[in-house]
XYZ file of C-alpha atoms in Angstrom:
399
model
C 2.723 6.913 16.619
C 3.824 10.038 18.532
C 2.940 13.234 17.035
C 4.293 16.729 17.500
C 1.943 19.534 16.491
C 3.404 23.164 16.559
C 0.735 25.944 16.597
C -1.450 23.388 18.425
C -3.843 25.988 19.842
C -4.360 27.790 16.484
C -7.209 27.143 13.969
C -5.631 24.246 12.094
C -3.922 22.950 15.077
C -6.976 22.771 17.338
C -8.928 20.901 14.571
C -6.051 18.541 14.151
C -5.425 17.747 17.840
C -9.043 17.061 18.568
C -9.624 14.839 15.745
C -6.351 13.010 16.307
C -7.747 12.427 19.833
C -10.971 10.890 18.276
C -8.781 8.446 16.313
C -6.511 7.677 19.440
C -9.520 7.149 21.633
C -11.490 4.805 19.231
C -14.260 7.411 18.460
C -13.244 7.750 14.826
C -12.790 4.279 13.330
C -12.373 5.485 9.686
C -8.516 5.126 9.863
C -8.026 1.722 11.221
C -4.290 1.750 10.108
C -3.520 4.712 12.309
C -2.276 4.049 15.769
C -2.065 7.385 17.821
C 0.071 7.457 20.768
C 1.274 10.737 22.340
C -0.041 13.941 21.032
C 2.596 16.592 21.774
C 0.961 20.141 21.760
C 3.526 22.907 21.332
C 2.313 26.578 21.246
C 2.887 29.926 22.732
C 3.760 29.258 26.336
C 5.609 26.056 25.724
C 9.235 25.854 26.750
C 12.377 25.016 24.879
C 12.766 22.070 27.173
C 9.482 20.702 26.013
C 10.327 21.060 22.299
C 13.555 19.071 22.911
C 11.580 16.407 24.692
C 8.936 16.189 21.954
C 11.579 16.178 19.158
C 13.395 13.331 20.842
C 10.443 10.934 20.699
C 8.010 12.209 17.859
C 7.397 10.031 14.855
C 5.692 12.713 13.059
C 5.834 16.555 12.995
C 2.966 18.838 11.876
C 4.696 22.303 11.839
C 1.665 24.655 11.761
C 2.943 27.418 13.886
C 3.671 30.695 12.167
C 2.800 34.368 12.042
C 0.625 36.177 9.493
C -0.032 39.539 11.127
C 2.832 40.509 13.279
C 2.908 43.899 15.005
C 6.313 44.631 13.419
C 7.412 43.224 9.882
C 10.441 41.540 11.556
C 7.877 39.256 13.171
C 7.404 37.495 9.812
C 11.037 36.202 9.988
C 10.956 35.399 13.696
C 7.587 33.684 13.543
C 8.026 31.878 10.403
C 11.606 31.293 9.565
C 13.489 31.304 12.757
C 10.913 29.180 14.576
C 11.157 26.640 11.740
C 14.823 26.464 11.886
C 14.782 26.084 15.580
C 12.423 23.056 15.188
C 14.566 21.557 12.435
C 17.979 21.950 14.431
C 16.346 20.385 17.485
C 15.173 17.475 15.399
C 18.745 17.101 13.935
C 20.266 17.392 17.434
C 18.104 14.539 18.639
C 18.972 12.584 15.394
C 15.315 12.282 14.644
C 14.505 11.712 10.906
C 10.718 11.551 11.171
C 8.579 13.111 8.542
C 8.105 16.804 8.831
C 5.078 18.618 7.439
C 4.958 22.261 7.147
C 1.952 24.537 6.602
C 2.699 27.248 4.194
C 0.632 29.438 1.870
C 0.032 30.005 -1.873
C 1.489 33.429 -1.084
C 4.897 31.642 -1.011
C 4.538 31.264 -4.586
C 5.161 35.140 -4.978
C 2.880 35.007 -7.974
C 0.334 37.522 -9.243
C -0.829 39.821 -6.310
C 1.550 37.986 -3.976
C 4.609 39.164 -5.797
C 5.556 41.630 -3.161
C 4.353 39.701 -0.128
C 6.540 39.888 2.792
C 4.665 37.156 4.432
C 5.056 35.057 1.309
C 8.837 35.435 1.361
C 8.962 34.339 4.942
C 6.789 31.388 4.261
C 9.051 30.583 1.166
C 12.281 30.748 3.320
C 10.663 28.371 5.934
C 9.733 25.932 3.197
C 13.190 25.941 1.678
C 14.511 25.304 5.224
C 12.337 22.219 5.642
C 13.342 20.934 2.180
C 16.969 21.433 2.945
C 16.441 19.582 6.119
C 15.058 16.698 4.337
C 17.954 16.636 1.716
C 20.439 16.764 4.654
C 19.006 14.308 6.921
C 16.999 11.999 4.573
C 13.770 12.920 6.455
C 10.512 12.921 4.444
C 9.253 16.550 3.957
C 5.858 17.577 3.160
C 5.313 21.193 2.207
C 1.614 22.323 1.879
C 0.744 25.511 0.380
C -2.712 26.430 1.470
C -5.333 28.569 -0.202
C -8.000 30.375 1.895
C -8.894 28.251 4.903
C -12.283 28.146 6.511
C -14.278 26.156 8.937
C -15.216 25.945 12.643
C -13.049 27.814 15.212
C -11.393 30.007 12.634
C -10.898 33.533 14.133
C -13.234 36.290 12.494
C -11.664 39.717 11.811
C -8.300 38.236 11.434
C -7.161 36.574 8.077
C -10.284 34.733 6.858
C -13.008 36.536 4.857
C -15.265 33.518 5.436
C -14.934 33.627 9.061
C -15.532 37.365 9.233
C -18.599 37.088 7.017
C -20.147 34.113 8.988
C -19.438 35.845 12.313
C -20.788 39.215 11.229
C -23.897 37.960 9.385
C -24.820 35.756 12.245
C -24.879 38.799 14.446
C -26.534 41.191 12.007
C -23.085 43.190 11.767
C -22.079 45.023 8.540
C -19.705 43.327 6.160
C -17.703 44.890 3.282
C -17.422 43.468 -0.162
C -15.598 45.649 -2.543
C -15.957 43.393 -5.675
C -18.475 40.517 -5.514
C -17.045 38.988 -8.646
C -13.693 38.146 -6.915
C -13.216 34.359 -6.801
C -11.723 32.638 -3.739
C -10.182 29.125 -3.550
C -11.396 27.848 -0.114
C -10.231 24.761 1.770
C -12.461 23.823 4.425
C -10.809 22.512 7.624
C -12.227 19.009 7.785
C -11.091 18.322 4.358
C -7.703 19.603 5.373
C -7.807 17.326 8.323
C -8.511 14.336 6.233
C -5.491 15.196 4.005
C -3.328 15.263 7.077
C -4.576 11.900 7.989
C -3.547 10.741 4.465
C -0.261 12.309 5.110
C 0.130 10.277 8.369
C -0.661 6.983 6.365
C 1.962 7.938 3.689
C -0.627 8.921 1.042
C -0.264 12.690 0.826
C -1.225 14.338 -2.428
C 1.857 15.733 -4.388
C 1.701 18.771 -6.659
C 3.572 21.391 -8.479
C 2.340 24.882 -8.993
C 1.220 27.037 -12.003
C 1.272 30.390 -10.438
C -0.943 30.065 -7.444
C -2.796 26.941 -8.745
C -1.760 23.552 -7.532
C -1.201 21.049 -10.207
C -1.476 17.364 -9.100
C 1.968 15.473 -9.741
C 2.984 12.179 -8.274
C 6.677 13.497 -7.816
C 5.711 17.073 -6.981
C 7.736 19.145 -4.687
C 4.885 20.253 -2.830
C 1.740 18.839 -1.325
C -1.881 20.006 -1.459
C -5.456 19.035 -0.220
C -7.418 18.164 -3.397
C -10.919 18.773 -2.080
C -11.044 22.618 -2.266
C -13.778 24.818 -3.655
C -14.000 27.961 -5.666
C -16.641 30.536 -5.208
C -17.240 34.369 -5.629
C -17.444 36.569 -2.731
C -20.978 37.493 -4.097
C -22.010 33.917 -3.974
C -20.570 33.292 -0.362
C -22.500 36.300 0.865
C -25.746 35.242 -0.845
C -25.630 31.894 0.625
C -24.821 33.296 4.110
C -27.744 35.617 3.852
C -29.931 32.673 2.929
C -28.667 30.681 6.023
C -29.189 33.776 8.218
C -32.931 34.187 7.025
C -33.901 30.475 7.608
C -35.611 31.052 10.831
C -37.934 33.314 8.931
C -38.300 31.665 5.754
C -37.563 27.982 6.783
C -35.948 27.628 3.493
C -32.703 25.539 2.851
C -30.842 25.900 -0.403
C -29.617 22.889 -2.298
C -27.066 21.059 -0.126
C -25.612 18.173 -1.978
C -23.095 15.587 -0.357
C -19.631 17.095 -0.217
C -20.779 20.344 -1.800
C -19.482 23.914 -1.007
C -22.970 24.774 0.203
C -22.991 21.943 2.722
C -19.584 22.973 4.107
C -20.309 26.531 4.235
C -23.621 25.922 6.045
C -21.833 23.858 8.585
C -19.147 26.553 9.026
C -21.925 29.399 9.412
C -23.702 27.392 12.152
C -20.465 27.235 14.107
C -20.504 31.008 14.470
C -24.041 31.305 15.693
C -24.343 33.195 19.034
C -25.978 30.917 21.645
C -29.080 33.100 21.710
C -29.756 32.385 18.059
C -29.169 28.608 18.190
C -32.908 28.240 18.846
C -35.772 29.996 17.314
C -39.597 29.785 17.534
C -41.761 28.385 14.825
C -45.110 29.603 13.802
C -47.859 27.242 15.069
C -51.120 27.401 13.249
C -53.546 26.556 16.128
C -57.164 26.031 16.215
C -59.753 23.925 18.294
C -58.551 20.787 16.343
C -54.850 21.081 17.435
C -52.002 22.655 15.459
C -49.953 22.563 12.336
C -46.284 23.738 12.008
C -44.022 23.871 9.080
C -40.502 22.918 10.225
C -38.202 23.178 7.144
C -38.437 23.797 3.481
C -35.903 22.679 0.987
C -35.114 23.873 -2.454
C -35.645 20.616 -4.235
C -36.802 17.944 -1.542
C -40.006 19.368 -0.351
C -40.833 20.309 3.244
C -41.226 18.854 6.704
C -44.138 19.794 9.068
C -45.510 18.607 12.327
C -49.250 18.036 13.008
C -50.843 17.728 16.373
C -54.497 16.496 16.494
C -56.647 16.747 19.651
C -58.376 13.568 20.857
C -61.158 12.411 18.567
C -60.203 14.998 15.826
C -60.140 14.073 12.110
C -57.698 15.961 9.891
C -57.011 15.924 6.173
C -60.033 14.932 3.946
C -58.273 16.129 0.762
C -56.338 14.825 -2.178
C -53.499 15.847 -4.518
C -52.673 15.480 -8.246
C -48.962 15.351 -8.144
C -47.938 15.962 -4.544
C -47.215 13.071 -2.295
C -46.414 12.818 1.409
C -45.206 10.699 4.287
C -47.166 10.646 7.512
C -45.206 9.410 10.465
C -46.952 9.220 13.867
C -44.373 9.601 16.641
C -46.818 9.832 19.700
C -50.437 8.722 20.259
C -52.765 6.379 18.498
C -54.478 7.016 15.125
C -56.044 5.778 12.101
C -55.012 6.948 8.503
C -57.617 6.373 5.833
C -57.042 6.639 2.012
C -59.514 6.297 -0.813
C -58.777 6.404 -4.548
C -60.857 9.068 -6.283
C -63.732 7.681 -8.129
C -63.947 4.448 -6.132
C -65.510 3.386 -2.840
C -62.631 1.205 -1.610
C -61.000 2.688 1.589
C -57.602 1.603 2.834
C -56.911 1.940 6.512
C -53.621 1.928 8.464
C -53.574 1.927 12.214
C -50.650 3.945 13.529
C -49.042 4.556 16.847
C -45.987 6.202 18.554
C -45.357 2.685 19.951
C -44.573 1.382 16.471
C -43.263 4.096 14.230
C -43.928 3.543 10.576
C -44.240 5.745 7.429
C -47.346 5.840 5.411
C -47.534 7.121 1.932
C -50.228 9.629 0.979
C -50.692 8.636 -2.599
C -51.446 11.063 -5.461
C -55.071 10.615 -6.501
C -56.109 9.456 -3.186
C -58.170 11.459 -0.692
C -56.859 10.814 2.864
C -57.424 11.689 6.426
C -55.946 11.018 9.856
C -57.916 10.397 12.948
C -56.860 10.666 16.592
C -58.253 7.473 18.155
C -57.515 8.411 21.702
C -59.978 9.960 24.100
C -57.253 11.633 26.219
C -53.929 12.114 24.365
C -52.838 14.166 21.445
C -51.685 12.522 18.210
C -48.372 13.875 16.841
C -47.533 13.248 13.383
C -44.346 14.215 11.433
C -45.266 15.010 7.775
C -43.028 15.284 4.727
C -44.254 16.492 1.417
C -42.287 16.140 -1.794
C -42.671 19.862 -2.644
C -42.962 23.286 -0.785
C -46.534 24.344 -0.272
C -47.499 26.890 -2.912
C -50.405 28.995 -2.055
C -50.911 29.966 -5.734
C -51.104 26.345 -6.766
C -51.644 24.268 -3.757
C -52.601 21.076 -5.491
C -54.938 20.358 -2.541
C -58.689 19.484 -3.005
C -61.258 18.862 -0.387
C -62.983 15.614 -0.336
C -64.100 13.376 2.442
C -62.590 9.818 2.612
């Protein structure tokens, strides 16, 4: 399947192109039914001759090119309507009846605050041109009206509040939020790309519109990506501030699979300046070695790394409810545990040559001994709860 992508260098286009390459090159095997041949990239700087050549041999068109901030209002028609008509006329000249997808906007509904949107009117005219092309030629048409888009490679200070917030907060630059209660519908780019893959497989999601809200309908005139999220500006900024502060707090908020928080955090990281991609951790160092907290989570405990000098014993304490995993990744050691009130000691010999996880069981005093005379013992530790200095649940007792 040869695919033509207009606007290939833009935010959506770049993400789509790179992920189509992953499928084409066998790096992404989640879509075994898709066989990607040529990927025709059409953008600013491409020629009319190239468009003709691409339209002659493409099997699917993703029409992503458009204008949303022209220097002159006439640019809306030139960039959104005229370019669309040129594309469709070229397909018709080449007698190519392949499916055509067009990226539009909820502003094309001309509903609510978009009722007087010149951009929306131009996108609506482009939509109608695509639909008319389908009726004339029999080509399948897919009109997608996108809400707010976000994700990696989206330009800040352009047309995405999320991109601007991510970019500025990552750099300690100011942001402006006039009304934190305003709610946005946000479609993340990776969910959009998956929907475009669905479209290539003939499984696009159809809909109608109730105002600016997509309503799923199998015979709908339009298409939509069903995995969008809603969040207020206040919530978005709150989360981004939490992500920004992580090098100091080491605290990660709840991030469930597929959640808004997960996708926003991934997006935020893509805007980090290189000098902030790494940060120092506080090492608590003494003659025995060091102990360093790595990461704390809102509901899944914390991770730490412990380094024990040769011959050193650490631990010698027990917990009521807290439990831990000790995972030795380098060196040679011995973990000892004894149930409180008994004399029986359980021992586990551990080594970086055979990585295994050992439970530190509640109600058992435990220790870890570096058996080497020359090498440090490095242990990754996970505790089911973040350490609370007011209620440490840690009580000294030798094994």
